[in-house]
Amino acid sequence: MEGVDHLAHERNKSEFDVDAMKIVWAGSPHAFVVSDRISKLVASDPGFRKDNRSTLSRKELFKNTLRKAAYAWKTIIDLHLSEEEAAKLRFYVDEPAFTDVHWGMFIPAIKGQGTEEQQQKWLPLAYKMQIIGCYAQTELGHGSNVQGLETTATFDPQTDEFIIHSPTLTSSKWWPGGLGKVATHAIAYALLIVGGREQGVHGFIVQLRSLEDHSPLPGMTVGDIGMKFGNGAYNAMDNGVLRFDHVRIPRNQMLMRVSQVTCEGKYKQSDVPRQLVYGAMLYVRQTIVADASCALSRAVCIATRYSAVRRQFGSQNGGPETQVIDYKTQQSRLFPLLASAYAFRFVGEWLKWLYADVTQRLQANDFSTLPEAHACTAGLKSLTTTATADGIEECRKLCGGHGYLCSSGLPELFAVYVPACTYEGENTVLLLQVARFLMKTVSQLGSSKKPVGTIAYMTRVEHLMQCRCGVQRGFAELSADLVEAAVAHCQLLVVSKFIEKLQQEIPGKGVKQQLEVLCNIYALFLLHKHQGDFLSTGCITPKHAALANDELRSLYSQVRPNAIALVDAFNYTDHYLGSILGCYDGNVYPKLYEAAWKDPLNESVVPDGYHQYIRPLLKQEIRTARL
Ligand SMILES: CCCCCCCCC/C=C/C(=O)SCCNC(=O)CCNC(=O)[C@H](O)C(C)(C)COP(=O)(O)OP(=O)(O)OC[C@H]1O[C@@H](n2cnc3c(N)ncnc32)[C@H](O)[C@@H]1OP(=O)(O)O
Ligand SMILES: Cc1cc2nc3c(=O)[nH]c(=O)nc-3n(C[C@H](O)[C@H](O)[C@H](O)COP(=O)(O)OP(=O)(O)OC[C@H]3O[C@@H](n4cnc5c(N)ncnc54)[C@H](O)[C@@H]3O)c2cc1C
C-alpha cells in the first residue's frame, strides 16, 4: 500500500547513525544541506520530470532537454542559486546535455589555458550563458592521439589572424558534446603553424554560430553525428561533427597562457610545460572519479533495496520465501560494489584536493606535482569508470528480469554511464600513461631523485633495478603487463585513501565501524579477486588467502543488517534514482504493475498493425506457396 514503508524492518536493523553517515557521504554538513534541499527541489518540480524519457523520439528527447536546460537556468536565476547550488541542480536534473560540456569543459579550458585578459573577456559571457561552449578536440581520425590531430591553425601576419581549416575528411571534428546543434562557440584544438613551422596542438576559441539566428557562420559545416548506444538519454546530447573551410579568427583567440604568437608571427613557449594544454582533461578526469561514486551508488542503492524486497525459494511450512539479499552469492556480488561506491567517494574527495593543490602550485609556476597529478587523475578515472560500468551491469543482473525493465532505472543508467570508459581518455590509453609514470619512477630508483607522494612505496622495488631483467624488454612489448601494474597501483591508491579517511575524526554512532567493515571488504575482495598475483609473487601464502576468504564471509554478515541503511545514506530521492525497484518504500510490485499500463503500446487493446498483418495471418488469408 502507498505510504507504508515495506523496508521498515530492514531500516530497524541498522546499527549506526544514518543521518551522520549522510553527512559523511555528502562530504560535510553544509554539503549535505545543499544536496538535500536541491534534490528535493528538483524532485518536487514537474518541470524536471524524467519518467517519460524512454517513450520519446530522439527529436522529442532533444527538444525536451533544451526545455529542461532553459528551465533549470531560469530556476537558478529566479531562486538566486549560488554556483554550488546551481551545479547541484544540474546534477539532480540528471540529463546529459550541452550544459555538461559548457560548464564541465569549455569554462575550465578557458580558466586553465586562457590569459588573464582572455579570461576576463570570455568567462563572464560563458557564466551568464550569453555564449554556449563546447570542447572540440577529437576528430574523426584521432581521439586518443592528441598530437595526431589534423585541424590546422595557420597564422596570417598580414591580417593578424589564424586560419582554421579541416584539410582532410579525418580532420573533421567528431564527438564534441553540444557541438551538433547548440553550441555557439568552441574551444577548437588545432595544429598551430607559424611561419611555415608546426608548433604542436593548441586551443583556439572559435565562434560557430550566429548569436542572432543560430545559423552556422561562413566556412562552418556542422551537424549531429547520429544516434548513440542504447537509445538512452545520452541521445539528448548533440555530439557533433564540424568541418572548417579556412575560417579566420583574431590572433587573440588562441588560448595563450601556455604559449603565445606575437603579431610579428613569433612563437613563444612560456616556461610552463606544454602539457598544460591538456589541463581541462586533468580537471574533468578528477570530476569523473567523484561521478563514478555517484553512478555506482545509484545502481547499488537500487539493487540493494530490491534484493531486500525480492523473495525467492526457501519457504518453510508455508512461511515467507527467503529474501534474495540473504543468499551468500547475492551478498558476494552486491556488497563489494557497495564498498566500492564508498571507496570511490573518498578517493574522489582526495583527488579533488590533489587537483586543487596542483592548480595552486601551477599558479606559482611550481610544476613538481603535475606528473603525479596526471598519473593519478588518469589512472583513477580509468579504474573507477571501468569498475562502475561493470558494477551497474552487475546490479542489473542482481535484479533478475525486472532489472531489464526501463522502469528499473538500470538500463538507462548503464547506457548513459558506459561512455565514461572512453571519453576523457580511453581507459587503456590512460593506464598506459600511469604505466609510463611508474616505469619512469623505476628508472630513477637508485638516483638522488627519491620517489615521494603516491609512489613513495616504490623504493621497495629497488631490487628490480639490480636484476634489470624485465626493464630491458620494450615498453610496448610489456604494455599489457604494465597496464595490470598500473591498475594495481591505482587500487593501492583507493585502499590507502579509504584507510586515511578512517584515520579522520568521523562523528556518529557506529559510523566509523561501518566504514571500517566496508574498507576491509573492498581490500579483501581485491585480494580475493587477484589471489593468483598475490600468491605467485609470494606476497601471501595459501593460508593467508584462506583466511581472507573466511574474513570476507564474516564481513558480509556484518554488513547485511546495515545494507539498507548504508544505501539510505546516499540520500537519493526516488525522482533522482528513477527506479521502481529502488523506490524508498520498497512498494515495488504495485508500482511495476501500474507502470506497465502507461506504456504507449497499451493505449489500445488491439495493437496497431493487427488488422493489416496479424488478422490475415490468423485467418489464413495469406496464401503461401507451400506450408
Ligand atoms: C561528471 C563530469 C562530467 C563532465 C562532462 C563530461 C562529458 C564528457 C565529455 C567528454 C570529453 C572528451 O572526451 S574531451 C577529449 C578527451 N580526449 C582525451 O582524453 C585524449 C587522451 N589523450 C591524451 O591525453 C594524450 O594524447 C596522451 C595519451 C596523454 C598522450 O600525450 P602526448 O601525445 O603528448 O604524449 P606523451 O609523450 O604520452 O606525453 C608527453 C608528456 O606529457 C605528460 N602528460 C600527458 N598528458 C598530460 C596531462 N593531461 N597533464 C599533465 N601531463 C601530461 C606525459 O606524462 C608525458 O610526460 P613525460 O613522461 O614526463 O614526458
Ligand atoms: C559519449 C562521448 C562523448 C564525447 N565527448 C567529447 C567531447 O565533448 N569533446 C571531445 O573532444 N571528444 C569527445 N569524445 C571523444 C572521446 O574523447 C574519444 O572517443 C576518446 O578520447 C577515445 O579516443 P578514440 O575514439 O580515438 O579511441 P581510440 O584511441 O581509437 O581507441 C580504440 C582502441 O585503440 C586502443 N589504443 C589506442 N591507442 C593505443 C596505444 N597507444 N596503445 C594501446 N592501445 C591503444 C584503445 O585502448 C582502444 O582499445 C566523446 C566520446 C564519447 C563516446
Short mmCIF file of C-alpha atoms in Angstrom, two decimals, residues 112-523:
data_model
loop_
_atom_site.label_atom_id
_atom_site.label_comp_id
_atom_site.label_asym_id
_atom_site.label_seq_id
_atom_site.Cartn_x
_atom_site.Cartn_y
_atom_site.Cartn_z
CA GLY A 112 43.24 26.80 -17.31
CA GLN A 113 44.69 27.85 -20.66
CA GLY A 114 43.49 31.41 -21.18
CA THR A 115 45.46 34.52 -20.24
CA GLU A 116 44.03 36.88 -17.62
CA GLU A 117 42.79 39.11 -20.43
CA GLN A 118 41.14 36.23 -22.28
CA GLN A 119 39.50 35.02 -19.07
CA GLN A 120 38.17 38.49 -18.38
CA LYS A 121 36.67 38.68 -21.86
CA TRP A 122 35.16 35.21 -22.25
CA LEU A 123 34.29 33.89 -18.78
CA PRO A 124 31.60 36.50 -17.96
CA LEU A 125 29.86 35.67 -21.26
CA ALA A 126 30.08 31.95 -20.51
CA TYR A 127 28.96 32.26 -16.88
CA LYS A 128 25.90 34.27 -17.98
CA MET A 129 25.28 31.74 -20.78
CA GLN A 130 25.39 34.55 -23.33
CA ILE A 131 27.55 32.12 -25.27
CA ILE A 132 27.32 28.32 -25.14
CA GLY A 133 30.61 26.49 -25.47
CA CYS A 134 31.83 23.05 -26.41
CA TYR A 135 35.22 21.34 -26.30
CA ALA A 136 36.19 20.40 -29.85
CA GLN A 137 39.33 18.29 -29.64
CA THR A 138 38.53 14.82 -31.01
CA GLU A 139 38.40 14.27 -34.75
CA LEU A 140 37.08 11.51 -36.99
CA GLY A 141 40.61 10.17 -37.36
CA HIS A 142 42.09 10.92 -33.93
CA GLY A 143 40.87 10.99 -30.36
CA SER A 144 43.45 9.36 -28.11
CA ASN A 145 46.37 10.68 -30.05
CA VAL A 146 46.01 14.40 -29.47
CA GLN A 147 49.32 15.20 -31.13
CA GLY A 148 47.95 13.48 -34.24
CA LEU A 149 45.09 15.97 -34.67
CA GLU A 150 44.97 17.30 -38.25
CA THR A 151 42.90 20.51 -37.98
CA THR A 152 45.29 23.37 -38.75
CA ALA A 153 45.56 26.90 -37.36
CA THR A 154 47.85 28.89 -39.64
CA PHE A 155 48.92 32.36 -38.53
CA ASP A 156 48.50 35.13 -41.13
CA PRO A 157 50.71 38.07 -40.08
CA GLN A 158 49.16 40.21 -42.83
CA THR A 159 45.82 40.26 -41.08
CA ASP A 160 46.90 39.24 -37.55
CA GLU A 161 44.56 36.24 -37.75
CA PHE A 162 44.60 32.46 -37.56
CA ILE A 163 43.10 30.48 -40.44
CA ILE A 164 41.36 27.40 -39.02
CA HIS A 165 40.97 24.64 -41.56
CA SER A 166 39.98 20.95 -41.88
CA PRO A 167 42.41 19.72 -44.54
CA THR A 168 41.14 16.13 -44.69
CA LEU A 169 37.94 14.20 -44.01
CA THR A 170 39.59 12.60 -40.94
CA SER A 171 40.34 16.08 -39.58
CA SER A 172 36.60 16.71 -39.18
CA LYS A 173 35.88 17.42 -35.52
CA TRP A 174 33.80 14.45 -34.37
CA TRP A 175 32.15 13.71 -30.99
CA PRO A 176 32.27 17.06 -29.14
CA GLY A 177 29.18 17.27 -26.97
CA GLY A 178 26.91 20.25 -27.63
CA LEU A 179 28.57 20.87 -30.99
CA GLY A 180 25.92 19.27 -33.18
CA LYS A 181 23.02 21.71 -32.71
CA VAL A 182 23.52 24.04 -29.75
CA ALA A 183 27.00 25.45 -29.10
CA THR A 184 27.69 28.95 -30.32
CA HIS A 185 31.41 28.71 -29.58
CA ALA A 186 34.07 26.01 -29.35
CA ILE A 187 37.48 25.59 -27.87
CA ALA A 188 38.89 24.00 -31.02
CA TYR A 189 42.20 22.16 -30.80
CA ALA A 190 44.36 22.51 -33.88
CA LEU A 191 47.93 22.10 -35.10
CA LEU A 192 49.47 25.56 -34.88
CA ILE A 193 51.52 26.64 -37.92
CA VAL A 194 53.57 29.82 -37.65
CA GLY A 195 55.91 30.96 -40.37
CA GLY A 196 55.58 27.59 -42.04
CA ARG A 197 56.64 25.70 -38.88
CA GLU A 198 54.37 23.28 -36.99
CA GLN A 199 54.26 24.08 -33.26
CA GLY A 200 52.04 21.31 -31.91
CA VAL A 201 48.39 21.28 -30.82
CA HIS A 202 46.89 24.39 -29.22
CA GLY A 203 43.42 25.58 -28.23
CA PHE A 204 41.50 28.30 -30.05
CA ILE A 205 38.21 29.99 -29.25
CA VAL A 206 36.10 29.85 -32.41
CA GLN A 207 32.58 31.18 -32.86
CA LEU A 208 30.48 28.56 -34.65
CA ARG A 209 27.02 30.07 -34.95
CA SER A 210 25.41 33.47 -35.18
CA LEU A 211 24.20 34.86 -31.85
CA GLU A 212 21.33 36.41 -33.83
CA ASP A 213 19.75 33.47 -35.65
CA HIS A 214 21.93 30.49 -34.63
CA SER A 215 22.90 29.80 -38.23
CA PRO A 216 26.40 28.36 -38.74
CA LEU A 217 28.94 31.06 -39.62
CA PRO A 218 30.59 31.10 -43.05
CA GLY A 219 33.08 28.30 -43.53
CA MET A 220 31.42 26.04 -40.97
CA THR A 221 29.77 22.74 -41.84
CA VAL A 222 28.28 21.47 -38.59
CA GLY A 223 25.73 18.86 -37.50
CA ASP A 224 24.97 15.91 -35.23
CA ILE A 225 26.80 12.58 -35.62
CA GLY A 226 23.69 10.46 -35.10
CA MET A 227 22.11 8.03 -32.65
CA LYS A 228 24.25 6.52 -29.93
CA PHE A 229 24.30 3.35 -27.83
CA GLY A 230 21.11 2.01 -26.36
CA ASN A 231 18.58 4.67 -27.38
CA GLY A 232 19.20 6.04 -23.88
CA ALA A 233 19.22 9.54 -22.51
CA TYR A 234 22.69 10.23 -23.94
CA ASN A 235 20.87 10.79 -27.24
CA ALA A 236 19.73 14.02 -25.63
CA MET A 237 23.31 15.17 -26.14
CA ASP A 238 24.10 16.56 -29.58
CA ASN A 239 27.56 15.14 -30.15
CA GLY A 240 28.59 16.84 -33.34
CA VAL A 241 30.65 16.90 -36.50
CA LEU A 242 32.34 20.10 -37.66
CA ARG A 243 34.44 20.96 -40.69
CA PHE A 244 36.27 24.29 -41.05
CA ASP A 245 36.80 25.81 -44.50
CA HIS A 246 39.54 28.43 -43.99
CA VAL A 247 37.79 30.15 -41.11
CA ARG A 248 39.56 33.28 -39.91
CA ILE A 249 39.74 34.24 -36.20
CA PRO A 250 41.61 37.09 -34.47
CA ARG A 251 45.05 36.24 -33.06
CA ASN A 252 43.81 36.97 -29.54
CA GLN A 253 41.51 33.95 -29.74
CA MET A 254 44.35 31.48 -29.39
CA LEU A 255 44.46 30.43 -25.73
CA MET A 256 47.83 31.90 -24.81
CA ARG A 257 48.65 31.04 -21.21
CA VAL A 258 50.92 28.16 -22.24
CA SER A 259 52.36 29.60 -25.47
CA GLN A 260 51.99 32.80 -27.41
CA VAL A 261 52.14 34.05 -31.01
CA THR A 262 53.12 37.70 -31.39
CA CYS A 263 51.67 40.00 -34.06
CA GLU A 264 55.01 39.74 -35.80
CA GLY A 265 54.47 36.00 -36.07
CA LYS A 266 56.93 34.92 -33.36
CA TYR A 267 56.01 31.72 -31.49
CA LYS A 268 56.88 31.89 -27.79
CA GLN A 269 56.72 28.90 -25.47
CA SER A 270 56.34 30.26 -21.95
CA ASP A 271 58.16 28.49 -19.17
CA VAL A 272 55.17 26.33 -18.33
CA PRO A 273 55.09 22.69 -19.52
CA ARG A 274 53.26 22.24 -22.80
CA GLN A 275 51.12 19.63 -21.07
CA LEU A 276 49.03 22.44 -19.59
CA VAL A 277 47.27 22.37 -22.96
CA TYR A 278 45.83 19.14 -21.60
CA GLY A 279 44.72 20.88 -18.41
CA ALA A 280 40.98 20.66 -18.98
CA MET A 281 41.25 16.89 -19.27
CA LEU A 282 43.00 16.72 -15.89
CA TYR A 283 40.13 18.70 -14.37
CA VAL A 284 37.37 16.63 -15.93
CA ARG A 285 39.05 13.33 -15.11
CA GLN A 286 39.07 14.19 -11.39
CA THR A 287 35.39 15.14 -11.54
CA ILE A 288 34.65 11.85 -13.32
CA VAL A 289 36.04 9.90 -10.34
CA ALA A 290 33.56 11.59 -8.00
CA ASP A 291 30.87 11.00 -10.60
CA ALA A 292 31.74 7.29 -10.66
CA SER A 293 30.91 7.01 -6.96
CA CYS A 294 27.55 8.68 -7.68
CA ALA A 295 26.67 6.41 -10.59
CA LEU A 296 27.76 3.24 -8.79
CA SER A 297 25.95 4.23 -5.60
CA ARG A 298 22.73 4.76 -7.59
CA ALA A 299 22.94 1.27 -9.06
CA VAL A 300 23.87 -0.27 -5.70
CA CYS A 301 21.00 1.57 -3.98
CA ILE A 302 18.53 0.10 -6.49
CA ALA A 303 19.96 -3.43 -6.31
CA THR A 304 20.24 -3.44 -2.51
CA ARG A 305 16.70 -2.24 -1.86
CA TYR A 306 15.27 -4.61 -4.42
CA SER A 307 17.36 -7.52 -3.04
CA ALA A 308 15.70 -6.88 0.34
CA VAL A 309 12.23 -6.77 -1.25
CA ARG A 310 12.58 -9.74 -3.58
CA ARG A 311 11.87 -13.18 -2.10
CA GLN A 312 12.58 -16.39 -3.97
CA PHE A 313 12.57 -20.03 -2.74
CA GLY A 314 13.21 -21.12 0.85
CA SER A 315 9.66 -21.05 2.21
CA GLN A 316 9.38 -23.19 5.37
CA ASN A 317 5.93 -24.64 6.17
CA GLY A 318 4.14 -22.06 4.07
CA GLY A 319 6.09 -19.20 5.61
CA PRO A 320 7.62 -16.34 3.58
CA GLU A 321 10.24 -17.18 0.98
CA THR A 322 13.85 -16.10 1.52
CA GLN A 323 14.91 -12.51 0.80
CA VAL A 324 17.47 -12.81 -2.01
CA ILE A 325 19.75 -10.43 -0.08
CA ASP A 326 20.24 -13.29 2.38
CA TYR A 327 21.80 -15.56 -0.21
CA LYS A 328 25.62 -15.61 0.17
CA THR A 329 26.01 -15.46 -3.61
CA GLN A 330 23.91 -12.28 -3.76
CA GLN A 331 25.97 -10.79 -0.94
CA SER A 332 29.30 -11.75 -2.55
CA ARG A 333 28.24 -9.91 -5.74
CA LEU A 334 26.49 -6.93 -4.18
CA PHE A 335 28.47 -5.94 -1.09
CA PRO A 336 31.85 -5.41 -2.82
CA LEU A 337 30.01 -2.94 -5.08
CA LEU A 338 28.55 -1.19 -2.04
CA ALA A 339 32.07 -0.97 -0.59
CA SER A 340 33.40 0.31 -3.94
CA ALA A 341 30.85 3.14 -4.01
CA TYR A 342 32.13 4.38 -0.66
CA ALA A 343 35.76 3.76 -1.63
CA PHE A 344 35.40 5.81 -4.83
CA ARG A 345 33.68 8.57 -2.87
CA PHE A 346 36.67 9.00 -0.61
CA VAL A 347 39.37 8.65 -3.26
CA GLY A 348 37.37 11.20 -5.26
CA GLU A 349 37.49 13.60 -2.30
CA TRP A 350 41.26 13.16 -2.10
CA LEU A 351 41.68 13.61 -5.87
CA LYS A 352 39.71 16.87 -5.68
CA TRP A 353 42.20 18.04 -3.06
CA LEU A 354 45.15 16.90 -5.24
CA TYR A 355 43.77 18.79 -8.24
CA ALA A 356 43.23 21.96 -6.19
CA ASP A 357 46.77 21.61 -4.82
CA VAL A 358 48.37 21.16 -8.25
CA THR A 359 46.33 24.06 -9.64
CA GLN A 360 47.54 26.30 -6.81
CA ARG A 361 51.14 25.20 -7.44
CA LEU A 362 50.80 25.83 -11.18
CA GLN A 363 49.71 29.39 -10.44
CA ALA A 364 53.04 29.77 -8.62
CA ASN A 365 54.79 28.08 -11.57
CA ASP A 366 55.56 25.04 -9.41
CA PHE A 367 55.19 22.07 -11.77
CA SER A 368 56.71 19.49 -9.42
CA THR A 369 53.50 17.55 -8.80
CA LEU A 370 52.00 17.83 -12.29
CA PRO A 371 53.25 14.39 -13.46
CA GLU A 372 51.84 12.73 -10.33
CA ALA A 373 48.54 14.60 -10.72
CA HIS A 374 48.31 13.45 -14.32
CA ALA A 375 49.04 9.84 -13.38
CA CYS A 376 46.54 9.89 -10.50
CA THR A 377 43.70 11.52 -12.45
CA ALA A 378 44.29 9.34 -15.50
CA GLY A 379 44.62 6.11 -13.51
CA LEU A 380 41.75 6.68 -11.12
CA LYS A 381 39.47 7.84 -13.93
CA SER A 382 40.24 4.62 -15.75
CA LEU A 383 39.89 2.34 -12.73
CA THR A 384 36.71 3.84 -11.29
CA THR A 385 34.84 4.15 -14.58
CA THR A 386 35.64 0.56 -15.60
CA ALA A 387 34.54 -0.73 -12.17
CA THR A 388 31.42 1.43 -12.21
CA ALA A 389 30.30 0.44 -15.70
CA ASP A 390 30.82 -3.24 -14.81
CA GLY A 391 29.14 -2.64 -11.45
CA ILE A 392 25.99 -1.11 -12.95
CA GLU A 393 25.64 -4.11 -15.26
CA GLU A 394 26.16 -6.46 -12.28
CA CYS A 395 23.43 -4.58 -10.38
CA ARG A 396 21.10 -5.06 -13.32
CA LYS A 397 21.77 -8.81 -13.19
CA LEU A 398 21.33 -8.83 -9.40
CA CYS A 399 17.75 -7.63 -10.02
CA GLY A 400 16.85 -10.55 -12.27
CA GLY A 401 14.30 -9.99 -15.04
CA HIS A 402 12.86 -6.79 -13.61
CA GLY A 403 16.36 -5.25 -13.80
CA TYR A 404 15.95 -5.30 -17.59
CA LEU A 405 12.86 -3.05 -17.49
CA CYS A 406 13.43 0.64 -18.20
CA SER A 407 11.35 1.34 -15.08
CA SER A 408 14.16 -0.25 -13.03
CA GLY A 409 16.34 2.73 -14.00
CA LEU A 410 19.30 0.41 -14.60
CA PRO A 411 19.35 0.06 -18.42
CA GLU A 412 19.38 3.84 -18.88
CA LEU A 413 21.91 4.36 -16.07
CA PHE A 414 24.18 1.86 -17.86
CA ALA A 415 23.63 3.36 -21.33
CA VAL A 416 24.35 6.88 -20.09
CA TYR A 417 27.31 5.84 -17.97
CA VAL A 418 29.39 3.46 -20.13
CA PRO A 419 30.93 6.08 -22.45
CA ALA A 420 32.80 7.29 -19.37
CA CYS A 421 35.19 4.38 -20.04
CA THR A 422 36.03 6.03 -23.36
CA TYR A 423 35.55 9.78 -23.19
CA GLU A 424 38.02 11.97 -21.40
CA GLY A 425 40.66 9.44 -22.31
CA GLU A 426 40.16 5.85 -23.35
CA ASN A 427 40.77 3.76 -20.24
CA THR A 428 43.63 1.60 -21.55
CA VAL A 429 45.36 4.59 -23.07
CA LEU A 430 45.18 6.32 -19.70
CA LEU A 431 46.52 3.27 -17.87
CA LEU A 432 49.47 3.31 -20.27
CA GLN A 433 50.12 6.85 -19.08
CA VAL A 434 50.23 5.55 -15.50
CA ALA A 435 52.49 2.69 -16.57
CA ARG A 436 54.81 5.21 -18.23
CA PHE A 437 54.88 7.21 -15.00
CA LEU A 438 55.66 4.09 -12.94
CA MET A 439 58.43 2.98 -15.32
CA LYS A 440 59.91 6.46 -15.24
CA THR A 441 59.93 6.20 -11.45
CA VAL A 442 61.61 2.79 -11.57
CA SER A 443 64.24 4.14 -13.95
CA GLN A 444 65.03 6.88 -11.43
CA LEU A 445 65.43 4.47 -8.50
CA GLY A 446 68.98 4.47 -7.33
CA SER A 447 69.34 8.10 -8.37
CA SER A 448 69.19 11.01 -5.96
CA LYS A 449 65.53 11.58 -7.03
CA LYS A 450 63.66 9.58 -4.37
CA PRO A 451 60.02 8.62 -5.13
CA VAL A 452 57.59 10.63 -2.96
CA GLY A 453 53.84 11.02 -2.57
CA THR A 454 51.73 8.25 -4.07
CA ILE A 455 54.82 6.42 -5.37
CA ALA A 456 56.90 6.57 -2.19
CA TYR A 457 56.25 2.86 -1.71
CA MET A 458 58.28 2.14 -4.86
CA THR A 459 61.57 2.47 -3.06
CA ARG A 460 60.79 -1.06 -2.03
CA VAL A 461 61.03 -2.27 -5.66
CA GLU A 462 64.65 -1.15 -5.94
CA HIS A 463 65.61 -4.80 -6.43
CA LEU A 464 64.04 -4.51 -9.88
CA MET A 465 66.92 -2.27 -10.88
CA GLN A 466 69.56 -4.82 -9.88
CA CYS A 467 68.13 -7.69 -11.89
CA ARG A 468 67.08 -5.39 -14.75
CA CYS A 469 65.70 -8.49 -16.40
CA GLY A 470 62.24 -7.02 -17.01
CA VAL A 471 63.29 -3.47 -17.72
CA GLN A 472 65.31 -4.18 -20.87
CA ARG A 473 62.40 -5.51 -22.93
CA GLY A 474 60.44 -2.68 -24.63
CA PHE A 475 57.58 -0.84 -23.00
CA ALA A 476 55.36 -1.81 -25.94
CA GLU A 477 56.22 -5.49 -25.58
CA LEU A 478 55.29 -5.48 -21.88
CA SER A 479 52.45 -2.98 -22.15
CA ALA A 480 49.69 -5.48 -21.30
CA ASP A 481 51.54 -6.43 -18.08
CA LEU A 482 52.37 -2.81 -17.33
CA VAL A 483 48.70 -1.90 -17.61
CA GLU A 484 47.98 -4.51 -14.94
CA ALA A 485 50.70 -2.96 -12.79
CA ALA A 486 49.06 0.42 -13.33
CA VAL A 487 45.72 -0.96 -12.17
CA ALA A 488 47.39 -2.41 -9.06
CA HIS A 489 48.98 0.97 -8.35
CA CYS A 490 45.60 2.68 -8.60
CA GLN A 491 43.92 0.05 -6.43
CA LEU A 492 46.59 0.70 -3.79
CA LEU A 493 45.69 4.38 -4.02
CA VAL A 494 41.99 3.66 -3.49
CA VAL A 495 42.62 1.40 -0.48
CA SER A 496 45.16 3.74 1.11
CA LYS A 497 42.83 6.76 0.75
CA PHE A 498 39.99 4.75 2.33
CA ILE A 499 42.29 3.92 5.26
CA GLU A 500 43.36 7.56 5.54
CA LYS A 501 39.68 8.57 5.64
CA LEU A 502 39.18 6.22 8.60
CA GLN A 503 42.02 7.93 10.46
CA GLN A 504 40.00 11.16 10.44
CA GLU A 505 37.52 12.17 13.10
CA ILE A 506 34.19 10.63 11.94
CA PRO A 507 31.23 11.54 14.16
CA GLY A 508 28.08 9.46 14.59
CA LYS A 509 27.23 6.25 16.46
CA GLY A 510 28.68 3.23 14.69
CA VAL A 511 29.55 5.20 11.54
CA LYS A 512 33.31 4.62 11.61
CA GLN A 513 32.77 0.94 12.38
CA GLN A 514 30.58 0.55 9.30
CA LEU A 515 33.16 2.29 7.15
CA GLU A 516 35.88 0.02 8.53
CA VAL A 517 33.82 -3.01 7.51
CA LEU A 518 33.36 -1.56 4.01
CA CYS A 519 37.06 -0.71 3.73
CA ASN A 520 38.01 -4.25 4.70
CA ILE A 521 35.51 -5.67 2.22
CA TYR A 522 36.97 -3.51 -0.55
CA ALA A 523 40.56 -4.53 0.25
#
